[in-house]
């Protein structure tokens, strides 16, 4: 018996068995129970948990298969993380076409949740940049999926939550970047009305757009738009190594009181109207503190995400 956790640390689910998949050429293990892949477990909900079934741990499927630095086409096993891809591709002038707010997710997880990023208004979801993948079905069948081969299986697997089979490898089109830096524009807003005005002005003009909103402070916040920067004499340094949250507090450290205090400091912190930033802290602010999810205590937390229209 093994127990598995989502990133929110609730629910805690007992899986009958788990199996580490380490070789993309091997058949799936024989099983009577339902199979489900589990990457780096960064999903908040229960999509990577498989109560009473067999959990296929994919992180050891970690080989790069091919990379063409001329075209930016990368083929890698599904347990390769976005962090691994950045380490390989960024020094060669390529970056992820779409990236979620953490780089510690696997390629397979990014495909299965069809993740979105700060350039959603321009680039769409991760799946728009997947050229091909291999699907290993629980009946042993292997399907090469692309726009021309099994396109229906490809469509069902992008955002398919692992329910169509095990993705063994993914072929992805990266985007060309000239530097590891971004030119950012920041605007503070006092309420959501102001947010929408700034978004109308800046959103469409920039490749990336994101806002932090203080939901306890009447919808005030900070809007940041960004674009990849051209080479300059003085480039921003990469961020310092991440720190780690090391304890398991018995109760949540995140409550109305601490959140209000944090939000006040965060909103008031000095923010330059514009400037250069290394791309890592822009895309992955939360990766600066590893295992921050433990802050919520043993009972864990739920995260709720939704899409809101500008007007009622
Ligand atoms: C700090 C933080 C910020 C985030 N920001 C964003 C964001 O901005 N945008 C966004 O879209 N998401 C975001 N997420 C969510 C995260 O990007 C997704 O949950 C992602 O799918 C996690 O990948 P994983 O490798 O951890 O997959 P897991 O959580 O392990 O699994 C996710 C799903 O993928 C399936 N899966 C995994 N590997 C395979 C495989 N090889 N074959 C078939 N199915 C597979 C699993 O069965 C499961 O259904 C964020 C998460 C965190 C913790």
Coordinates of C-alpha atoms and ligand atoms in Angstrom, one line a residue:
X1 CA 0.0 0.0 0.0
X2 CA 1.3 3.5 -0.8
X3 CA -0.3 6.8 0.0
X4 CA -0.1 9.7 -2.5
X5 CA -0.8 13.4 -2.0
X6 CA -1.8 16.2 -4.3
X7 CA 0.0 19.6 -4.0
X8 CA -2.8 20.8 -1.7
X9 CA -2.1 17.8 0.5
X10 CA -5.7 16.9 0.6
X11 CA -7.2 14.4 0.0
X12 CA -4.6 11.8 1.0
X13 CA -5.4 8.8 -1.1
X14 CA -4.3 5.2 -0.6
X15 CA -3.2 3.5 -3.8
X16 CA -3.2 -0.2 -3.9
X17 CA 0.2 -0.3 -5.6
X18 CA 2.7 2.0 -7.2
X19 CA 5.2 1.3 -9.9
X20 CA 8.1 3.5 -11.2
X21 CA 8.2 3.6 -15.0
X22 CA 11.8 4.0 -16.0
X23 CA 11.9 2.8 -19.6
X24 CA 9.7 4.1 -22.4
X25 CA 10.1 0.8 -24.4
X26 CA 8.9 -1.5 -21.6
X27 CA 5.3 -2.7 -21.6
X28 CA 3.0 -1.6 -18.7
X29 CA 3.0 -3.8 -15.7
X30 CA 0.2 -6.4 -15.6
X31 CA -2.6 -5.1 -13.5
X32 CA -6.3 -5.8 -12.9
X33 CA -6.9 -2.4 -11.3
X34 CA -7.1 0.9 -13.1
X35 CA -3.8 2.6 -14.0
X36 CA -3.0 6.3 -13.7
X37 CA 0.2 8.2 -14.3
X38 CA 1.7 10.5 -11.6
X39 CA 4.3 13.1 -12.5
X40 CA 5.7 15.6 -10.0
X41 CA 2.4 15.8 -8.1
X42 CA 2.0 19.5 -8.6
X43 CA -1.7 19.3 -9.2
X44 CA -3.8 20.9 -6.5
X45 CA -6.8 18.6 -6.9
X46 CA -7.0 14.8 -7.0
X47 CA -6.3 14.3 -10.7
X48 CA -3.0 12.6 -10.0
X49 CA -4.4 10.3 -7.4
X50 CA -5.7 6.8 -8.0
X51 CA -7.6 5.4 -5.1
X52 CA -7.4 1.6 -5.1
X53 CA -5.6 1.6 -8.4
X54 CA -2.0 1.3 -9.6
X55 CA -0.1 4.6 -9.7
X56 CA 2.5 4.8 -12.5
X57 CA 5.3 7.2 -11.3
X58 CA 6.9 8.8 -14.3
X59 CA 9.7 10.9 -13.0
X60 CA 12.3 8.3 -14.0
X61 CA 11.2 8.7 -17.6
X62 CA 13.7 11.5 -17.7
X63 CA 15.7 11.3 -21.0
X64 CA 16.0 13.8 -23.7
X65 CA 15.5 12.0 -27.1
X66 CA 16.3 14.8 -29.6
X67 CA 16.8 18.5 -29.7
X68 CA 17.4 20.6 -32.8
X69 CA 18.9 24.0 -31.8
X70 CA 18.2 25.3 -35.3
X71 CA 14.4 24.8 -35.1
X72 CA 13.8 24.5 -31.4
X73 CA 12.0 21.2 -31.8
X74 CA 12.5 19.1 -28.7
X75 CA 11.5 15.4 -28.1
X76 CA 11.8 14.2 -24.5
X77 CA 10.4 11.5 -22.3
X78 CA 7.3 12.5 -20.3
X79 CA 8.9 12.5 -16.9
X80 CA 11.4 15.3 -17.9
X81 CA 10.5 18.4 -16.0
X82 CA 10.1 21.9 -17.4
X83 CA 13.1 22.8 -15.2
X84 CA 15.2 20.2 -17.0
X85 CA 14.1 21.7 -20.4
X86 CA 15.0 25.3 -19.4
X87 CA 18.4 24.1 -18.2
X88 CA 19.0 22.5 -21.6
X89 CA 17.3 25.0 -23.9
X90 CA 17.7 28.5 -22.4
X91 CA 21.5 28.7 -22.8
X92 CA 20.9 27.8 -26.5
X93 CA 18.4 30.6 -27.0
X94 CA 15.1 28.7 -26.6
X95 CA 12.3 28.8 -24.0
X96 CA 9.0 27.1 -23.3
X97 CA 6.2 28.3 -25.5
X98 CA 3.8 28.2 -22.5
X99 CA 4.7 27.7 -18.8
X100 CA 2.7 27.4 -15.7
X101 CA 3.6 29.2 -12.4
X102 CA 6.0 26.4 -11.4
X103 CA 8.8 24.8 -13.4
X104 CA 8.7 21.6 -11.3
X105 CA 6.1 19.8 -13.4
X106 CA 6.7 17.0 -15.9
X107 CA 6.1 17.2 -19.6
X108 CA 3.4 14.5 -19.2
X109 CA 1.7 16.5 -16.5
X110 CA 1.8 19.7 -18.5
X111 CA 0.1 17.9 -21.5
X112 CA -2.4 16.0 -19.4
X113 CA -3.6 19.2 -17.7
X114 CA -3.1 21.2 -20.8
X115 CA -1.6 23.9 -18.6
X116 CA -1.8 27.6 -19.3
X117 CA 0.6 30.5 -18.7
X118 CA 1.0 34.2 -18.6
X119 CA 0.8 34.4 -22.4
X120 CA -2.5 32.6 -22.6
X121 CA -4.1 35.5 -24.6
X122 CA -1.4 35.1 -27.3
X123 CA -0.1 31.6 -27.2
X124 CA -3.1 29.5 -26.0
X125 CA -2.5 26.5 -23.9
X126 CA 0.6 24.1 -23.7
X127 CA -1.2 21.7 -26.1
X128 CA -1.1 24.2 -28.9
X129 CA 2.7 23.7 -29.1
X130 CA 2.8 19.9 -28.9
X131 CA 3.7 18.4 -32.3
X132 CA 3.4 14.8 -31.4
X133 CA 3.4 12.3 -28.5
X134 CA 3.3 8.6 -27.9
X135 CA 0.5 7.1 -25.9
X136 CA 0.8 3.7 -24.3
X137 CA -2.7 2.3 -23.7
X138 CA -3.5 -0.1 -20.9
X139 CA -4.2 -2.9 -23.5
X140 CA -0.5 -2.5 -24.6
X141 CA -1.2 -0.6 -27.8
X142 CA 1.2 2.2 -28.7
X143 CA -0.2 5.1 -30.6
X144 CA 2.0 7.8 -32.3
X145 CA -0.3 10.8 -32.1
X146 CA 0.1 14.0 -34.1
X147 CA -2.0 16.3 -36.4
X148 CA -1.9 13.5 -39.0
X149 CA -1.6 10.3 -36.9
X150 CA -4.5 9.6 -34.6
X151 CA -5.4 13.3 -34.2
X152 CA -8.5 12.4 -32.2
X153 CA -6.3 10.6 -29.6
X154 CA -4.0 13.6 -29.5
X155 CA -7.0 15.9 -28.9
X156 CA -8.3 13.7 -26.2
X157 CA -4.9 13.4 -24.5
X158 CA -4.3 17.2 -24.4
X159 CA -6.1 18.0 -21.1
X160 CA -7.2 14.4 -20.8
X161 CA -6.0 14.1 -17.2
X162 CA -4.1 10.9 -17.9
X163 CA -7.3 9.0 -18.7
X164 CA -6.3 8.0 -22.3
X165 CA -3.1 6.2 -21.3
X166 CA 0.5 6.8 -20.4
X167 CA 2.3 9.5 -22.4
X168 CA 5.8 8.1 -22.9
X169 CA 7.3 11.0 -24.8
X170 CA 6.3 14.4 -26.1
X171 CA 7.6 16.5 -29.0
X172 CA 7.3 20.2 -28.4
X173 CA 8.0 23.4 -30.4
X174 CA 10.0 25.8 -28.2
X175 CA 10.2 29.6 -28.8
X176 CA 13.3 31.6 -29.7
X177 CA 14.5 34.0 -27.1
X178 CA 17.5 36.3 -27.4
X179 CA 18.3 36.6 -23.7
X180 CA 17.2 35.1 -20.4
X181 CA 15.7 38.5 -19.4
X182 CA 12.3 40.1 -19.7
X183 CA 11.4 43.8 -19.9
X184 CA 8.6 44.3 -17.4
X185 CA 6.0 47.1 -16.8
X186 CA 4.3 47.3 -13.4
X187 CA 1.2 49.2 -12.4
X188 CA -0.5 49.3 -9.0
X189 CA -4.3 49.3 -9.1
X190 CA -6.7 50.3 -6.2
X191 CA -9.7 48.2 -7.3
X192 CA -10.9 45.9 -10.0
X193 CA -12.2 48.8 -12.1
X194 CA -8.7 50.1 -12.4
X195 CA -7.4 46.6 -13.1
X196 CA -9.7 46.3 -16.1
X197 CA -8.6 49.6 -17.4
X198 CA -4.9 48.7 -17.1
X199 CA -5.6 45.3 -18.7
X200 CA -7.3 46.9 -21.7
X201 CA -4.4 49.2 -22.1
X202 CA -1.5 46.8 -21.6
X203 CA -2.7 43.2 -21.9
X204 CA -2.9 43.0 -25.7
X205 CA 0.3 44.9 -26.3
X206 CA 2.5 42.6 -24.3
X207 CA 3.5 38.9 -24.6
X208 CA 2.9 38.2 -20.9
X209 CA 0.4 39.6 -18.4
X210 CA -0.3 38.7 -14.8
X211 CA -1.8 40.4 -11.8
X212 CA -1.6 39.8 -8.1
X213 CA -5.0 40.8 -6.5
X214 CA -5.5 41.4 -2.8
X215 CA -8.9 39.7 -2.3
X216 CA -9.0 40.9 1.3
X217 CA -8.2 44.5 0.3
X218 CA -11.0 45.4 -2.0
X219 CA -9.4 44.1 -5.2
X220 CA -6.3 46.2 -5.1
X221 CA -3.2 44.7 -6.6
X222 CA -0.2 44.9 -8.9
X223 CA -0.4 44.3 -12.7
X224 CA 2.7 43.2 -14.5
X225 CA 3.1 42.9 -18.3
X226 CA 6.3 41.6 -19.9
X227 CA 8.2 40.8 -23.1
X228 CA 11.4 39.0 -23.9
X229 CA 14.3 41.5 -23.8
X230 CA 16.9 42.1 -26.4
X231 CA 20.6 41.7 -25.5
X232 CA 21.9 44.5 -23.3
X233 CA 25.2 45.4 -21.8
X234 CA 24.1 44.6 -18.2
X235 CA 21.8 41.6 -17.9
X236 CA 19.9 40.8 -14.7
X237 CA 21.5 37.9 -12.7
X238 CA 19.6 34.6 -12.1
X239 CA 17.8 34.4 -8.8
X240 CA 19.6 32.9 -5.7
X241 CA 19.1 29.2 -5.0
X242 CA 15.6 28.4 -3.6
X243 CA 15.0 28.1 0.1
X244 CA 13.0 25.3 1.6
X245 CA 10.1 25.3 4.0
X246 CA 11.2 22.5 6.3
X247 CA 8.6 22.0 9.0
X248 CA 5.1 20.5 9.1
X249 CA 3.2 22.8 11.4
X250 CA 0.2 21.1 13.0
X251 CA -2.1 24.0 11.9
X252 CA -2.2 26.3 9.0
X253 CA 0.1 29.4 9.2
X254 CA -2.1 31.0 6.5
X255 CA -5.1 32.6 8.1
X256 CA -7.0 35.9 7.9
X257 CA -4.6 37.7 10.2
X258 CA -1.3 36.5 8.5
X259 CA -2.8 36.9 5.1
X260 CA -3.9 40.5 5.7
X261 CA -0.5 41.4 7.0
X262 CA 1.3 39.7 4.1
X263 CA -1.0 41.4 1.5
X264 CA -0.4 44.8 3.1
X265 CA 3.4 44.4 2.9
X266 CA 3.2 42.9 -0.6
X267 CA 1.0 45.7 -2.0
X268 CA 3.2 48.4 -0.4
X269 CA 6.5 47.0 -1.5
X270 CA 8.6 49.2 -3.8
X271 CA 7.8 48.3 -7.4
X272 CA 9.7 49.9 -10.3
X273 CA 7.3 51.2 -13.1
X274 CA 9.5 49.3 -15.6
X275 CA 12.7 47.4 -15.7
X276 CA 14.7 44.3 -16.6
X277 CA 14.1 41.1 -14.8
X278 CA 15.5 37.6 -15.1
X279 CA 12.8 35.4 -16.5
X280 CA 12.9 32.8 -13.6
X281 CA 11.5 35.0 -10.8
X282 CA 8.9 36.5 -13.2
X283 CA 7.5 33.1 -14.3
X284 CA 8.1 31.2 -11.1
X285 CA 7.9 33.4 -8.0
X286 CA 6.7 30.5 -5.8
X287 CA 9.6 28.3 -6.8
X288 CA 11.8 30.5 -4.6
X289 CA 10.5 28.6 -1.6
X290 CA 10.4 24.9 -2.0
X291 CA 7.6 22.9 -0.3
X292 CA 5.7 26.1 0.6
X293 CA 2.5 24.0 0.5
X294 CA 3.5 22.6 4.0
X295 CA 2.7 26.1 5.4
X296 CA -1.0 25.2 5.3
X297 CA -0.5 22.5 8.0
X298 CA -1.4 18.9 8.1
X299 CA -5.0 19.4 6.8
X300 CA -3.7 20.9 3.5
X301 CA -5.7 23.3 1.4
X302 CA -7.9 23.6 -1.6
X303 CA -7.2 26.0 -4.4
X304 CA -10.1 27.3 -6.4
X305 CA -9.5 28.8 -9.9
X306 CA -12.1 30.2 -12.2
X307 CA -12.6 32.5 -15.2
X308 CA -14.5 35.7 -14.6
X309 CA -16.0 38.0 -17.3
X310 CA -15.2 41.7 -17.1
X311 CA -18.8 42.7 -16.5
X312 CA -21.8 41.1 -15.0
Ligands
LIG1 C1 3.0 26.8 -7.6 C2 2.1 26.2 -8.7 C3 1.8 27.0 -9.8 C4 1.0 26.5 -10.8 N1 0.6 27.4 -11.8 C5 -0.1 26.9 -12.8 C6 -0.5 27.8 -13.9 O1 -0.1 28.9 -14.0 N2 -1.2 27.2 -15.0 C7 -1.6 25.9 -14.9 O2 -2.2 25.5 -15.9 N3 -1.3 25.1 -13.9 C8 -0.6 25.6 -12.9 N4 -0.2 24.7 -11.8 C9 -0.7 23.3 -11.9 C10 0.4 22.4 -12.6 O3 1.0 23.1 -13.6 C11 -0.4 21.2 -13.2 O4 -1.1 20.6 -12.2 C12 0.6 20.2 -13.8 O5 -0.2 19.3 -14.6 C13 1.4 19.4 -12.8 O6 2.3 18.5 -13.5 P1 2.9 17.3 -12.7 O7 4.0 16.7 -13.5 O8 3.1 17.6 -11.3 O9 1.6 16.3 -12.8 P2 0.8 15.5 -11.7 O10 0.2 16.5 -10.8 O11 1.6 14.4 -11.1 O12 -0.4 14.9 -12.6 C14 -1.3 15.8 -13.3 C15 -2.1 15.0 -14.3 O13 -1.3 14.6 -15.4 C16 -1.4 13.2 -15.5 N5 -0.1 12.8 -16.0 C17 1.1 13.0 -15.5 N6 2.1 12.5 -16.2 C18 1.5 11.8 -17.2 C19 1.9 10.9 -18.3 N7 3.2 10.7 -18.5 N8 1.0 10.4 -19.1 C20 -0.3 10.6 -18.9 N9 -0.8 11.4 -17.9 C21 0.1 12.0 -17.1 C22 -1.8 12.7 -14.2 O14 -2.5 11.4 -14.3 C23 -2.8 13.8 -13.7 O15 -4.0 13.6 -14.3 C24 0.6 25.2 -10.8 C25 0.9 24.3 -9.7 C26 1.7 24.8 -8.7 C27 2.1 23.9 -7.6

